[in-house]
CSV table of C-alpha atoms and ligand atoms in Angstrom, one decimal:
chain,number,residue,atom,x,y,z
Q,19,MET,CA,-107.0,180.0,256.5
Q,20,ILE,CA,-104.2,182.2,258.6
Q,21,LEU,CA,-100.9,181.3,257.3
Q,22,ILE,CA,-97.5,182.5,258.3
Q,23,LEU,CA,-94.0,182.8,255.8
Q,24,LEU,CA,-90.9,182.7,258.3
Q,25,GLY,CA,-87.5,183.3,256.4
Q,26,PRO,CA,-84.4,185.2,256.2
Q,27,PRO,CA,-84.0,188.9,254.5
Q,28,GLY,CA,-84.9,187.7,250.8
Q,29,GLY,CA,-86.2,184.7,251.2
Q,30,GLY,CA,-88.6,185.2,249.0
Q,31,LYS,CA,-91.5,185.3,251.8
Q,32,GLY,CA,-93.0,188.3,249.8
Q,33,THR,CA,-92.7,187.0,246.7
Q,34,GLN,CA,-95.0,183.2,247.4
Q,35,ALA,CA,-97.2,186.0,249.6
Q,36,VAL,CA,-98.7,187.4,245.9
Q,37,LYS,CA,-98.9,183.9,244.5
Q,38,LEU,CA,-100.4,182.8,246.9
Q,39,PHE,CA,-103.1,185.5,247.1
Q,40,GLU,CA,-103.6,185.3,243.2
Q,41,LYS,CA,-104.0,181.4,244.3
Q,42,TYR,CA,-105.9,181.2,247.3
Q,43,GLY,CA,-107.3,185.2,247.4
Q,44,LEU,CA,-105.8,185.5,251.2
Q,45,ILE,CA,-104.4,188.6,251.5
Q,46,GLN,CA,-101.2,189.7,252.3
Q,47,ILE,CA,-100.0,191.1,255.5
Q,48,SER,CA,-96.5,192.7,255.0
Q,49,THR,CA,-95.4,194.4,258.3
Q,50,GLY,CA,-92.5,195.3,255.9
Q,51,ASP,CA,-94.8,197.0,253.3
Q,52,ILE,CA,-96.9,198.8,256.4
Q,53,LEU,CA,-93.6,200.8,257.9
Q,54,ARG,CA,-92.5,202.0,254.3
Q,55,SER,CA,-96.0,203.0,253.7
Q,56,GLU,CA,-95.8,205.0,257.3
Q,57,ILE,CA,-92.0,206.2,256.2
Q,58,LYS,CA,-93.2,207.7,252.7
Q,59,LYS,CA,-95.8,209.1,254.6
Q,60,GLY,CA,-94.0,210.7,256.5
Q,61,SER,CA,-95.9,209.8,259.8
Q,62,GLY,CA,-94.8,209.9,263.3
Q,63,LEU,CA,-95.0,206.0,263.2
Q,64,GLY,CA,-92.6,206.2,259.9
Q,65,LYS,CA,-89.8,208.6,261.2
Q,66,GLU,CA,-89.1,206.6,264.6
Q,67,ALA,CA,-89.6,202.9,262.5
Q,68,ASN,CA,-87.2,204.7,260.1
Q,69,GLN,CA,-84.2,205.0,262.8
Q,70,TYR,CA,-84.6,201.2,262.6
Q,71,VAL,CA,-85.5,200.3,259.7
Q,72,SER,CA,-82.5,202.2,257.8
Q,73,LYS,CA,-79.9,200.5,259.9
Q,74,GLY,CA,-81.5,196.4,259.8
Q,75,LEU,CA,-82.8,196.8,262.8
Q,76,LEU,CA,-86.4,195.6,264.6
Q,77,VAL,CA,-88.9,198.0,265.0
Q,78,PRO,CA,-89.7,197.5,268.6
Q,79,ASP,CA,-92.4,194.6,269.3
Q,80,ASP,CA,-94.7,196.8,271.6
Q,81,ILE,CA,-95.2,199.3,268.1
Q,82,MET,CA,-95.3,195.9,266.0
Q,83,ILE,CA,-97.8,194.7,268.4
Q,84,ARG,CA,-99.9,197.6,268.0
Q,85,ILE,CA,-100.1,197.4,264.4
Q,86,ILE,CA,-100.8,193.7,263.6
Q,87,GLU,CA,-103.6,194.3,266.2
Q,88,LYS,CA,-105.2,197.1,264.9
Q,89,ARG,CA,-104.8,195.5,260.7
Q,90,ILE,CA,-106.2,192.1,261.6
Q,91,ALA,CA,-109.5,193.3,263.1
Q,92,ASP,CA,-109.9,195.1,259.1
Q,93,ASP,CA,-112.6,193.6,257.6
Q,94,ASP,CA,-110.8,192.5,254.5
Q,95,CYS,CA,-109.0,190.0,257.2
Q,96,LYS,CA,-112.3,187.7,258.0
Q,97,ASN,CA,-111.4,184.8,256.1
Q,98,GLY,CA,-108.0,184.3,256.7
Q,99,PHE,CA,-104.3,186.3,255.5
Q,100,ILE,CA,-101.0,186.1,254.9
Q,101,LEU,CA,-98.6,187.2,257.6
Q,102,ASP,CA,-95.4,188.2,256.1
Q,103,GLY,CA,-92.8,189.1,258.2
Q,104,PHE,CA,-94.5,188.9,261.5
Q,105,PRO,CA,-94.0,187.8,264.5
Q,106,ARG,CA,-90.5,188.2,263.7
Q,107,THR,CA,-89.4,187.7,268.0
Q,108,ILE,CA,-91.1,185.1,270.6
Q,109,PRO,CA,-92.6,188.1,272.4
Q,110,GLN,CA,-94.2,188.9,268.9
Q,111,ALA,CA,-95.6,185.4,268.2
Q,112,LYS,CA,-96.8,185.1,272.2
Q,113,ALA,CA,-98.4,188.6,271.7
Q,114,LEU,CA,-100.6,186.8,268.1
Q,115,ASP,CA,-101.4,184.0,270.1
Q,116,GLU,CA,-102.7,185.9,272.5
Q,117,LEU,CA,-104.8,188.1,269.4
Q,118,LEU,CA,-106.0,185.4,268.1
Q,119,GLU,CA,-107.2,183.5,270.9
Q,120,LYS,CA,-109.7,186.8,271.3
Q,121,LEU,CA,-110.6,186.8,268.2
Q,122,ALA,CA,-111.8,182.4,267.8
Q,123,LYS,CA,-108.9,182.1,265.3
Q,124,LYS,CA,-106.3,180.2,264.8
Q,125,ILE,CA,-102.7,179.8,263.0
Q,126,ASP,CA,-103.2,176.9,260.9
Q,127,LYS,CA,-99.6,176.4,259.3
Q,128,VAL,CA,-96.0,178.2,259.2
Q,129,ILE,CA,-93.9,177.8,256.8
Q,130,SER,CA,-90.4,178.3,257.2
Q,131,MET,CA,-88.1,179.3,254.1
Q,132,ILE,CA,-84.6,178.1,254.7
Q,133,VAL,CA,-82.4,180.0,252.1
Q,134,SER,CA,-79.0,180.9,252.7
Q,135,GLU,CA,-76.9,183.9,252.9
Q,136,ASN,CA,-75.2,183.8,249.7
Q,137,PHE,CA,-78.1,184.0,248.3
Q,138,LEU,CA,-79.9,186.3,250.1
Q,139,ILE,CA,-77.3,188.4,249.0
Q,140,GLU,CA,-77.7,188.3,244.8
Q,141,ARG,CA,-81.4,188.2,245.3
Q,142,LEU,CA,-81.8,191.8,247.9
Q,143,THR,CA,-79.2,193.2,246.1
Q,144,GLY,CA,-81.0,192.3,242.0
Q,145,ARG,CA,-84.4,193.5,243.8
Q,146,ARG,CA,-86.1,196.5,242.2
Q,147,LEU,CA,-89.6,197.9,243.4
Q,148,CYS,CA,-91.5,199.9,241.3
Q,149,SER,CA,-92.4,203.1,243.0
Q,150,LYS,CA,-95.2,204.0,242.0
Q,151,CYS,CA,-97.5,200.5,242.5
Q,152,GLY,CA,-95.0,198.2,244.4
Q,153,ALA,CA,-94.5,195.6,242.2
Q,154,GLY,CA,-91.1,193.3,242.8
Q,155,TYR,CA,-88.9,192.3,240.5
Q,156,HIS,CA,-85.2,191.2,239.8
Q,157,ILE,CA,-82.9,192.3,237.3
Q,158,LYS,CA,-81.6,188.7,237.2
Q,159,TYR,CA,-84.4,186.3,237.7
Q,160,SER,CA,-87.9,188.6,237.1
Q,161,PRO,CA,-86.6,190.8,234.7
Q,162,PRO,CA,-88.8,193.8,233.8
Q,163,LYS,CA,-89.5,193.9,230.0
Q,164,VAL,CA,-88.3,197.6,229.5
Q,165,GLN,CA,-85.4,198.1,231.5
Q,166,GLY,CA,-85.6,200.3,234.5
Q,167,LYS,CA,-89.7,200.7,234.3
Q,168,CYS,CA,-92.5,198.5,235.2
Q,169,ASP,CA,-94.3,196.1,233.3
Q,170,THR,CA,-97.6,197.0,235.0
Q,171,CYS,CA,-97.3,200.5,235.1
Q,172,GLY,CA,-94.5,202.2,233.6
Q,173,GLY,CA,-93.7,203.6,236.9
Q,174,GLU,CA,-89.5,203.4,237.7
Q,175,LEU,CA,-88.6,200.9,239.2
Q,176,ILE,CA,-86.1,201.5,242.2
Q,177,GLN,CA,-83.8,199.8,244.8
Q,178,ARG,CA,-84.9,199.6,248.7
Q,179,GLU,CA,-82.8,201.7,250.8
Q,180,ASP,CA,-82.1,198.9,253.0
Q,181,ASP,CA,-81.1,196.6,250.2
Q,182,LYS,CA,-77.7,197.8,250.3
Q,183,GLU,CA,-75.1,195.0,250.7
Q,184,GLU,CA,-74.0,196.0,255.1
Q,185,THR,CA,-76.9,196.7,256.0
Q,186,ILE,CA,-78.5,193.4,254.4
Q,187,LYS,CA,-75.9,191.3,256.3
Q,188,LYS,CA,-77.4,193.1,259.5
Q,189,ARG,CA,-80.5,192.4,258.5
Q,190,PHE,CA,-79.5,188.3,258.3
Q,191,SER,CA,-77.6,188.2,261.8
Q,192,VAL,CA,-80.9,190.2,262.8
Q,193,TYR,CA,-82.5,187.5,262.1
Q,194,GLN,CA,-80.5,184.4,263.4
Q,195,ASP,CA,-80.2,185.9,266.7
Q,196,GLN,CA,-84.3,187.2,267.2
Q,197,THR,CA,-86.4,185.5,264.1
Q,198,THR,CA,-84.9,181.9,264.1
Q,199,PRO,CA,-85.7,180.5,267.7
Q,200,LEU,CA,-89.1,180.6,266.2
Q,201,ILE,CA,-89.1,177.9,264.2
Q,202,GLU,CA,-88.8,175.9,267.2
Q,203,TYR,CA,-91.6,177.8,269.3
Q,204,TYR,CA,-93.8,176.8,266.4
Q,205,GLN,CA,-92.3,173.3,266.2
Q,206,LYS,CA,-93.3,172.1,269.5
Q,207,LYS,CA,-97.0,173.3,268.5
Q,208,SER,CA,-97.0,170.8,265.9
Q,209,ILE,CA,-97.0,174.1,262.7
Q,210,LEU,CA,-94.1,174.0,261.5
Q,211,ARG,CA,-93.3,172.9,258.2
Q,212,GLU,CA,-90.0,173.9,256.4
Q,213,VAL,CA,-89.3,174.1,252.5
Q,214,ASN,CA,-86.1,174.6,250.4
Q,215,GLY,CA,-87.0,178.5,249.3
Q,216,GLU,CA,-83.4,178.0,246.8
Q,217,GLY,CA,-85.2,176.7,243.9
Q,218,ASP,CA,-86.2,179.0,241.9
Q,219,VAL,CA,-89.5,180.9,242.4
Q,220,GLU,CA,-92.0,178.4,240.7
Q,221,SER,CA,-90.6,175.3,242.1
Q,222,VAL,CA,-90.5,176.5,245.8
Q,223,TYR,CA,-94.3,177.9,245.2
Q,224,ARG,CA,-95.3,174.2,244.8
Q,225,LEU,CA,-93.6,172.9,247.9
Q,226,ILE,CA,-95.8,175.7,249.2
Q,227,VAL,CA,-99.2,175.0,247.8
Q,228,SER,CA,-98.1,171.3,248.6
Q,229,ILE,CA,-97.7,172.1,252.3
Q,230,ILE,CA,-101.2,174.0,252.1
Q,231,GLU,CA,-103.3,171.3,251.0
Q,232,GLU,CA,-101.5,168.7,252.8
P,10,LIG,P1,-89.4,193.1,255.3
P,10,LIG,O1,-90.3,194.4,254.1
P,10,LIG,O2,-90.4,192.2,256.1
P,10,LIG,O3,-88.3,192.9,254.9
P,10,LIG,P2,-87.9,191.5,255.4
P,10,LIG,O4,-87.8,190.2,256.5
P,10,LIG,O5,-86.2,191.7,255.6
P,10,LIG,O6,-88.4,190.6,253.4
P,10,LIG,P3,-87.6,191.6,252.7
P,10,LIG,O7,-89.4,192.1,251.6
P,10,LIG,O8,-86.4,192.2,252.2
P,10,LIG,O9,-87.9,189.6,251.7
P,10,LIG,P4,-88.2,188.6,250.8
P,10,LIG,O10,-88.5,187.1,252.0
P,10,LIG,O11,-90.2,189.3,251.2
P,10,LIG,O12,-87.9,188.3,249.8
P,10,LIG,P5,-89.2,188.6,248.1
P,10,LIG,O13,-89.5,188.1,248.0
P,10,LIG,O14,-89.0,189.9,248.3
P,10,LIG,O15,-88.7,194.3,256.8
P,10,LIG,C1,-88.2,195.3,256.7
P,10,LIG,C2,-87.6,195.7,257.7
P,10,LIG,O16,-89.1,196.6,258.1
P,10,LIG,C3,-86.9,195.0,258.8
P,10,LIG,O17,-85.5,194.7,258.4
P,10,LIG,C4,-87.3,195.6,260.8
P,10,LIG,O18,-86.4,196.6,260.7
P,10,LIG,C5,-88.8,195.9,260.3
P,10,LIG,N1,-89.7,195.3,260.6
P,10,LIG,C6,-90.7,194.3,258.9
P,10,LIG,N2,-91.5,193.6,260.4
P,10,LIG,C7,-90.9,193.9,261.2
P,10,LIG,C8,-91.5,193.1,262.6
P,10,LIG,N3,-92.4,191.9,262.6
P,10,LIG,N4,-90.6,193.3,263.6
P,10,LIG,C9,-90.1,194.5,263.9
P,10,LIG,N5,-89.2,194.8,262.5
P,10,LIG,C10,-89.6,194.7,261.7
P,10,LIG,O19,-87.7,188.5,247.8
P,10,LIG,C11,-86.4,189.0,247.2
P,10,LIG,C12,-86.0,189.2,245.7
P,10,LIG,O20,-85.7,187.8,245.7
P,10,LIG,C13,-86.7,189.7,245.2
P,10,LIG,O21,-85.7,190.7,243.7
P,10,LIG,C14,-87.6,188.2,244.4
P,10,LIG,O22,-87.8,188.6,243.3
P,10,LIG,C15,-86.5,187.6,244.0
P,10,LIG,N6,-86.8,186.1,244.7
P,10,LIG,C16,-88.0,185.8,245.1
P,10,LIG,N7,-87.8,184.2,245.6
P,10,LIG,C17,-86.9,183.9,244.5
P,10,LIG,C18,-86.6,182.5,243.9
P,10,LIG,N8,-87.2,181.8,244.7
P,10,LIG,N9,-85.6,182.5,242.9
P,10,LIG,C19,-85.1,183.8,242.2
P,10,LIG,N10,-84.7,184.9,242.8
P,10,LIG,C20,-86.1,185.3,244.3
């Protein structure tokens, strides 16, 4: 099964992808995570990407398409995957269609998570990530047992560089301008399903599972 989670920054894509992995064993391909890992390593790609990521702008399509082309050809993607954060533009969506056609695969469903800007700011300013294992928390909605420490590995919890209010606003406006046209793109292909992403994590998860199992 190939699923796309489409939604604004802080919409809950990463949170739901982790839960769907636990239920269906579908691996999560998060382009944001791939870029952050390159930025952390200080690779050439990371340095280039950081010029965009730090400002809340999209990394150019050709770079992102090369990343996805390489990643979906990996062995662990054979039985399907969840795309979290890709595609984000019409050229990326068209390139994905071509890549999948070459692999004789197709997208099963695109789940568009609808969440308004007020929710996003609260969710993103409160998000914390483990600096060691990457596990995600929220200071109000899913706090760690011990403040500032990861429940799983004890690593220090940190805030993402681009989770500052000003950058969040920029990311949201970029999403509206460049990513929302994908809603119509996938509606025309009759594979788009919308979910209200404003409920709590469990209720949004149940809505997504019911769509997958339609
Ligand atoms: P990326 O990492 O993909 O960021 P994003 O799309 O902005 O999404 P987020 O990771 O911020 O949010 P999410 O929807 O996963 O929410 P989460 O589940 O964590 O991309 C970062 C940057 O990389 C981009 O800005 C761009 O520069 C670049 N990039 C990446 N892909 C690209 C591409 N294809 N093309 C070009 N550039 C690209 O939830 C957020 C918080 O809310 C968490 O704390 C969570 O615990 C909490 N939460 C989640 N769900 C709920 C709920 N239902 N109720 C209460 N709290 C909740």
